[in-house]
Coordinates of N, CA and C in Angstrom, one line a residue:
M1 N 0.8 -1.2 0.0 CA 0.1 0.0 -0.1 C 0.9 1.3 0.0
S2 N 0.7 2.1 -0.9 CA 1.4 3.4 -1.1 C 0.9 4.4 -0.1
T3 N 1.8 5.1 0.6 CA 1.4 6.2 1.4 C 1.4 7.5 0.8
S4 N 1.9 7.7 -0.4 CA 1.9 8.9 -1.1 C 0.4 9.2 -1.6
T5 N 0.2 10.5 -1.7 CA -1.1 11.0 -2.1 C -1.0 11.6 -3.5
H6 N -2.0 11.4 -4.3 CA -2.0 12.0 -5.7 C -3.2 13.0 -5.6
R7 N -2.8 14.3 -5.9 CA -3.6 15.3 -5.9 C -3.9 15.8 -7.3
Q8 N -5.1 16.0 -7.6 CA -5.3 16.5 -8.9 C -6.3 17.6 -8.8
D9 N -6.1 18.7 -9.7 CA -7.0 19.9 -9.6 C -8.3 19.5 -10.2
I10 N -9.4 19.8 -9.6 CA -10.8 19.4 -9.9 C -11.4 20.5 -10.5
D11 N -11.9 20.5 -11.7 CA -12.7 21.6 -12.3 C -14.1 21.7 -11.7
A12 N -14.3 22.8 -11.1 CA -15.6 22.9 -10.4 C -16.9 22.6 -11.3
R13 N -17.0 22.7 -12.5 CA -18.2 22.4 -13.2 C -18.1 20.9 -13.4
A14 N -17.0 20.2 -13.7 CA -17.0 18.8 -13.9 C -17.3 18.1 -12.6
F15 N -16.9 18.7 -11.4 CA -17.2 18.2 -10.2 C -18.7 18.2 -9.9
R16 N -19.4 19.4 -10.2 CA -20.7 19.5 -10.1 C -21.4 18.5 -11.0
D17 N -21.1 18.4 -12.2 CA -21.7 17.4 -13.1 C -21.4 16.0 -12.7
A18 N -20.3 15.6 -12.1 CA -20.2 14.2 -11.6 C -21.2 14.0 -10.3
L19 N -21.3 15.0 -9.5 CA -22.2 14.7 -8.5 C -23.7 14.7 -8.7
G20 N -23.9 15.3 -10.0 CA -25.3 15.2 -10.5 C -25.8 13.8 -10.8
H21 N -24.9 12.8 -10.7 CA -25.2 11.4 -10.9 C -25.7 10.8 -9.5
Y22 N -25.7 11.7 -8.5 CA -26.4 11.2 -7.2 C -27.7 11.9 -7.1
A23 N -28.7 10.9 -7.1 CA -30.1 11.4 -6.8 C -30.4 11.9 -5.4
S24 N -31.1 13.0 -5.3 CA -31.2 13.5 -3.8 C -32.8 14.0 -3.7
G25 N -33.2 14.0 -2.6 CA -34.6 14.7 -2.4 C -34.4 16.1 -2.4
I26 N -35.6 16.8 -2.3 CA -35.6 18.3 -2.3 C -36.3 18.7 -1.0
T27 N -35.8 19.6 -0.3 CA -36.4 20.2 0.9 C -36.5 21.7 0.8
I28 N -37.4 22.2 1.6 CA -37.5 23.7 1.8 C -37.1 23.9 3.4
I29 N -36.2 24.7 3.6 CA -35.8 25.0 4.9 C -36.4 26.3 5.3
T30 N -37.3 26.3 6.3 CA -38.1 27.5 6.8 C -37.8 27.8 8.2
G31 N -38.1 29.0 8.4 CA -38.1 29.7 9.6 C -39.0 30.9 9.7
R32 N -39.0 31.5 10.9 CA -39.8 32.7 10.9 C -39.2 33.7 12.0
D33 N -39.0 35.0 11.5 CA -38.3 36.0 12.4 C -39.4 37.1 12.5
E34 N -38.9 38.3 13.0 CA -39.8 39.4 13.1 C -40.3 40.0 11.9
Q35 N -39.7 39.7 10.8 CA -40.2 40.2 9.4 C -41.1 39.3 8.8
G36 N -41.3 38.0 9.3 CA -42.2 37.0 8.9 C -41.6 35.9 8.4
P37 N -42.2 34.9 7.6 CA -41.7 33.6 7.2 C -40.5 33.8 6.3
I38 N -39.6 32.9 6.3 CA -38.5 32.7 5.5 C -38.1 31.4 5.1
G39 N -37.4 31.2 3.9 CA -37.2 29.8 3.5 C -36.3 29.8 2.3
F40 N -35.7 28.6 2.0 CA -35.0 28.4 0.7 C -35.0 27.0 0.5
T41 N -34.9 26.6 -0.8 CA -34.7 25.3 -1.4 C -33.3 24.7 -1.0
C42 N -33.3 23.5 -0.6 CA -32.1 22.8 -0.2 C -32.1 21.4 -0.6
Q43 N -31.2 20.9 -1.3 CA -31.2 19.4 -1.7 C -30.1 18.6 -0.9
S44 N -29.3 19.3 -0.2 CA -28.2 18.6 0.6 C -28.7 18.6 2.0
F45 N -29.6 17.4 2.3 CA -30.2 17.2 3.6 C -30.1 15.7 3.9
Y46 N -29.8 15.5 5.1 CA -29.7 13.9 5.4 C -29.8 13.8 7.0
S47 N -30.2 12.6 7.3 CA -30.3 12.2 8.9 C -28.8 12.0 9.3
V48 N -28.6 12.2 10.6 CA -27.3 12.1 11.2 C -27.4 11.1 12.4
S49 N -28.2 11.2 13.2 CA -28.3 10.3 14.5 C -29.8 10.3 15.0
T50 N -30.0 9.1 15.5 CA -31.4 8.9 16.1 C -31.3 9.1 17.6
S51 N -30.1 9.1 18.3 CA -30.0 9.5 19.7 C -28.8 10.3 20.0
P52 N -29.0 11.6 20.1 CA -30.2 12.3 20.1 C -30.7 12.4 18.5
P53 N -31.9 12.7 18.3 CA -32.4 12.8 16.9 C -31.8 14.1 16.1
L54 N -30.8 13.9 15.3 CA -30.1 14.9 14.7 C -30.3 14.7 13.1
I55 N -30.4 15.9 12.4 CA -30.4 16.0 10.9 C -29.3 17.0 10.4
S56 N -29.1 17.1 9.2 CA -28.2 18.1 8.7 C -28.5 18.6 7.4
F57 N -28.1 19.8 7.1 CA -28.3 20.3 5.7 C -27.1 21.3 5.5
S58 N -26.8 21.5 4.2 CA -25.7 22.5 3.8 C -26.3 23.7 3.1
V59 N -25.7 24.8 3.3 CA -26.3 26.0 2.7 C -25.0 26.8 2.3
L60 N -25.1 27.6 1.2 CA -24.1 28.4 0.7 C -23.8 29.5 1.7
K61 N -22.6 29.9 2.0 CA -22.2 31.0 2.8 C -22.8 32.4 2.4
T62 N -23.1 32.4 1.0 CA -23.5 33.7 0.5 C -25.1 33.9 0.7
S63 N -25.8 32.8 1.2 CA -27.3 32.8 1.5 C -27.6 34.1 2.3
T64 N -28.6 34.8 1.8 CA -29.1 36.0 2.5 C -30.3 35.4 3.5
T65 N -30.9 34.3 3.3 CA -31.9 33.8 4.0 C -31.4 33.1 5.2
Y66 N -30.4 32.3 5.2 CA -29.9 31.5 6.3 C -29.5 32.3 7.5
P67 N -28.9 33.4 7.4 CA -28.5 34.4 8.5 C -29.8 34.7 9.4
R68 N -30.8 35.0 8.7 CA -32.0 35.2 9.5 C -32.6 33.9 10.2
I69 N -32.4 32.9 9.6 CA -32.9 31.6 10.4 C -31.9 31.4 11.5
R70 N -30.6 31.6 11.3 CA -29.5 31.3 12.4 C -29.8 32.2 13.6
R71 N -30.3 33.4 13.3 CA -30.6 34.3 14.6 C -31.8 33.8 15.4
T72 N -32.6 33.1 14.8 CA -33.9 32.6 15.5 C -33.4 31.3 16.3
G73 N -32.5 30.5 15.9 CA -32.0 29.2 16.5 C -32.8 28.2 16.2
R74 N -33.6 28.2 15.2 CA -34.6 27.3 14.9 C -35.0 27.1 13.5
F75 N -35.5 26.0 12.9 CA -35.9 25.9 11.6 C -36.7 24.7 11.3
A76 N -37.5 24.6 10.3 CA -38.3 23.4 9.9 C -37.6 22.9 8.6
V77 N -37.7 21.6 8.4 CA -37.4 20.9 7.2 C -38.6 20.5 6.5
N78 N -38.9 20.9 5.3 CA -40.2 20.4 4.6 C -39.7 19.6 3.4
V79 N -39.9 18.3 3.5 CA -39.5 17.4 2.4 C -40.6 17.4 1.3
L80 N -40.2 17.8 0.2 CA -41.2 18.0 -0.9 C -41.6 16.6 -1.6
A81 N -42.9 16.7 -1.9 CA -43.6 15.6 -2.6 C -43.5 15.8 -4.1
H82 N -43.7 14.6 -4.7 CA -43.3 14.8 -6.4 C -44.0 15.7 -7.0
H83 N -45.2 16.3 -6.7 CA -46.1 17.3 -7.2 C -45.6 18.6 -6.8
Q84 N -44.6 18.9 -6.1 CA -44.2 20.3 -5.8 C -43.0 20.8 -6.3
Q85 N -42.7 20.5 -7.6 CA -41.7 21.1 -8.3 C -41.8 22.6 -8.4
G86 N -43.0 23.2 -8.6 CA -43.2 24.6 -8.7 C -42.7 25.3 -7.3
V87 N -43.1 24.6 -6.2 CA -42.6 25.1 -4.9 C -41.2 25.1 -4.7
S88 N -40.5 24.0 -5.2 CA -39.0 24.0 -5.2 C -38.4 25.2 -6.1
N89 N -39.0 25.5 -7.2 CA -38.4 26.6 -8.0 C -38.7 27.8 -7.4
Q90 N -39.9 28.0 -6.8 CA -40.2 29.4 -6.1 C -39.3 29.7 -5.0
F91 N -38.9 28.7 -4.2 CA -38.1 28.9 -3.0 C -36.6 29.0 -3.4
A92 N -36.3 28.6 -4.6 CA -34.9 28.7 -5.1 C -34.6 30.0 -5.7
R93 N -35.5 30.9 -6.1 CA -35.4 32.2 -6.6 C -34.9 33.1 -5.6
K94 N -34.0 34.1 -6.0 CA -33.6 35.2 -5.2 C -34.4 36.6 -5.6
G95 N -34.6 37.3 -4.7 CA -35.2 38.6 -4.9 C -36.7 38.6 -5.2
T96 N -37.3 37.5 -4.9 CA -38.8 37.6 -5.1 C -39.4 37.2 -3.8
D97 N -40.9 37.4 -3.6 CA -41.5 36.9 -2.5 C -41.8 35.4 -2.7
K98 N -41.0 34.7 -2.0 CA -41.0 33.2 -2.0 C -42.4 32.5 -1.5
W99 N -43.1 33.4 -0.8 CA -44.4 32.9 0.0 C -45.6 33.3 -0.7
V100 N -45.6 33.9 -2.0 CA -46.8 34.2 -2.7 C -47.5 32.9 -3.0
G101 N -48.8 32.7 -2.7 CA -49.6 31.5 -2.9 C -49.3 30.3 -2.2
I102 N -48.3 30.4 -1.2 CA -47.9 29.2 -0.5 C -48.7 29.2 0.7
R103 N -49.4 28.0 1.0 CA -50.2 27.7 2.4 C -49.4 26.9 3.2
W104 N -49.5 27.4 4.5 CA -48.6 26.8 5.6 C -49.3 27.0 6.9
H105 N -48.8 26.3 7.9 CA -49.2 26.4 9.2 C -47.9 26.4 10.1
P106 N -48.0 27.0 11.4 CA -46.8 26.9 12.3 C -46.7 25.7 13.1
T107 N -45.4 25.4 13.3 CA -45.2 24.3 14.3 C -45.4 24.9 15.7
R108 N -45.2 24.1 16.7 CA -45.4 24.7 18.1 C -44.4 25.7 18.3
A109 N -43.2 25.7 17.7 CA -42.1 26.7 17.8 C -42.3 28.0 16.9
G110 N -43.3 27.8 16.0 CA -43.7 28.8 15.1 C -43.0 28.9 13.8
N111 N -42.4 27.7 13.4 CA -41.8 27.7 12.0 C -42.8 27.2 11.0
P112 N -42.8 27.7 9.8 CA -43.6 27.4 8.8 C -43.4 25.9 8.3
V113 N -44.6 25.3 8.3 CA -44.8 23.9 7.6 C -45.5 24.1 6.4
L114 N -45.1 23.7 5.2 CA -45.7 24.0 4.0 C -46.8 22.9 3.9
E115 N -47.9 23.2 3.3 CA -48.9 22.3 3.2 C -48.7 21.2 2.1
D116 N -49.2 20.0 2.2 CA -49.1 18.9 1.2 C -47.7 18.4 1.1
T117 N -46.8 18.7 1.9 CA -45.4 18.1 1.8 C -45.4 16.6 2.2
L118 N -44.3 16.0 1.8 CA -44.2 14.4 2.1 C -44.1 14.3 3.6
M119 N -43.3 15.1 4.2 CA -43.2 15.1 5.7 C -42.4 16.3 6.2
W120 N -42.3 16.6 7.5 CA -41.7 17.6 8.0 C -41.0 17.5 9.5
L121 N -40.0 18.1 9.6 CA -39.2 18.2 10.9 C -39.0 19.6 11.5
D122 N -39.4 19.8 12.8 CA -39.0 21.0 13.4 C -37.7 20.9 14.2
C123 N -36.9 21.8 14.1 CA -35.5 21.7 14.8 C -35.0 22.9 15.5
E124 N -34.1 22.6 16.4 CA -33.3 23.7 17.0 C -31.9 23.5 16.5
I125 N -31.2 24.6 16.2 CA -29.8 24.5 15.7 C -29.0 23.9 16.8
W126 N -28.3 22.9 16.4 CA -27.3 22.1 17.2 C -25.9 22.5 17.1
A127 N -25.5 22.7 15.9 CA -24.1 23.1 15.6 C -23.9 23.6 14.2
E128 N -23.0 24.2 13.9 CA -22.8 24.7 12.5 C -21.2 24.6 12.3
H129 N -20.9 24.1 11.1 CA -19.4 23.8 10.8 C -19.1 24.4 9.3
D130 N -18.0 25.0 9.2 CA -17.5 25.7 8.1 C -17.0 24.5 7.2
A131 N -17.5 24.6 5.9 CA -17.2 23.7 4.9 C -17.1 24.2 3.5
G132 N -15.8 24.9 3.3 CA -15.5 25.6 2.0 C -16.5 26.7 1.8
D133 N -17.1 26.6 0.6 CA -18.2 27.7 0.4 C -19.6 27.5 0.9
H134 N -19.7 26.4 1.7 CA -21.0 26.2 2.4 C -20.8 26.1 4.0
L135 N -21.9 26.1 4.6 CA -21.9 25.8 6.1 C -22.7 24.5 6.2
I136 N -22.3 23.8 7.1 CA -23.0 22.4 7.4 C -23.7 22.7 8.7
V137 N -25.1 22.6 8.8 CA -25.9 22.9 9.9 C -26.5 21.6 10.4
L138 N -26.3 21.3 11.7 CA -26.9 20.3 12.4 C -28.1 20.7 13.3
G139 N -29.0 20.1 13.0 CA -30.4 20.4 13.8 C -30.9 19.3 14.7
R140 N -31.3 19.6 15.8 CA -31.8 18.6 16.8 C -33.4 18.7 16.5
V141 N -33.9 17.6 16.2 CA -35.4 17.5 16.0 C -36.2 17.4 17.3
V142 N -37.2 18.4 17.3 CA -38.0 18.5 18.5 C -39.4 18.3 18.2
E143 N -39.9 18.2 16.9 CA -41.3 18.0 16.5 C -41.2 17.4 15.1
M144 N -42.2 16.5 14.8 CA -42.2 16.0 13.4 C -43.6 15.6 13.0
S145 N -43.7 15.6 11.7 CA -45.0 15.3 11.3 C -45.5 13.8 11.6
P146 N -46.7 13.6 11.7 CA -47.2 12.2 12.1 C -46.9 11.3 11.0
A147 N -46.6 9.9 11.4 CA -46.2 8.9 10.5 C -47.4 8.7 9.5
T148 N -48.5 8.8 9.9 CA -49.8 8.6 8.9 C -49.9 9.7 7.9
R149 N -49.1 10.7 8.0 CA -49.2 11.8 6.9 C -48.4 11.6 5.7
H150 N -47.5 10.6 5.7 CA -46.5 10.3 4.7 C -47.2 9.6 3.4
A151 N -48.1 10.2 2.7 CA -48.9 9.5 1.6 C -48.3 9.7 0.1
H152 N -47.4 10.7 0.0 CA -47.0 11.0 -1.3 C -45.7 10.4 -1.7
E153 N -45.2 10.4 -2.9 CA -44.0 10.1 -3.4 C -43.0 11.2 -3.3
P154 N -41.7 11.0 -3.1 CA -40.8 12.1 -3.0 C -40.5 12.7 -4.3
L155 N -40.2 14.1 -4.2 CA -39.6 14.9 -5.3 C -38.1 14.6 -5.3
L156 N -37.6 14.1 -6.4 CA -36.1 13.7 -6.6 C -35.5 14.6 -7.5
Y157 N -34.2 14.7 -7.5 CA -33.5 15.7 -8.3 C -32.1 14.9 -8.7
Y158 N -32.1 14.7 -10.1 CA -31.0 13.8 -10.6 C -30.6 14.4 -12.0
Q159 N -29.4 14.6 -12.2 CA -28.7 15.2 -13.4 C -29.5 16.5 -13.9
S160 N -29.5 17.3 -12.8 CA -30.1 18.7 -13.0 C -31.6 18.7 -13.5
R161 N -32.4 17.6 -13.2 CA -33.8 17.6 -13.5 C -34.5 16.9 -12.4
Y162 N -35.7 17.4 -12.1 CA -36.7 16.7 -11.4 C -37.0 15.5 -11.8
R163 N -37.1 14.3 -11.1 CA -37.5 13.0 -11.2 C -38.5 12.5 -10.3
R164 N -39.0 11.3 -10.6 CA -39.9 10.6 -9.6 C -39.7 9.2 -9.7
L165 N -40.0 8.5 -8.6 CA -39.8 7.0 -8.5 C -40.5 6.4 -9.5
G166 N -39.9 5.2 -10.2 CA -40.6 4.3 -11.0 C -41.1 3.2 -10.3
P167 N -41.9 2.3 -11.0 CA -42.4 1.1 -10.4 C -41.3 0.3 -9.8
D168 N -41.6 -0.4 -8.6 CA -40.6 -1.3 -8.0 C -40.4 -2.4 -9.1
E169 N -39.0 -2.8 -9.0 CA -38.6 -4.0 -10.0 C -38.8 -5.3 -9.1
T170 N -39.2 -6.3 -9.9 CA -39.3 -7.6 -9.3 C -37.9 -8.2 -9.1
P171 N -37.6 -8.7 -7.9 CA -36.2 -9.3 -7.6 C -36.0 -10.6 -8.4

């Protein structure tokens, strides 16, 4: 086994294209401050721990929305269903009112939960870590949608396009 390392310069666009071969779900991270509801589209979300119940998402350091969420110390994760492509696009835009036409209700902590999502989690910020041009945010889950609510298929993103699950294959 060789102990030498081989370093190659990685082209940012080629790296992004390569990672496009990994399918992910789409979430909307939401919060609420003195100015009202806030939120952004996020595809880098995953579970971290069951004890304590922790999740994580990554956000660009240039985000203008996340600093407002950070100040509140809490957020909700809304996992989008396959019919919510328009919602994903709406919350991904900068400089527009992302909440036009969006129906939601508050969690016990006051964070917005979007109507008709696949599921949601309400969280307190547990930790934040620097990661290049992103921040990795860990959240402790304090409330979540009831299990009986999960009736839709997820909205997936693969190779720069929205996708949905196909029929199960027979083993």
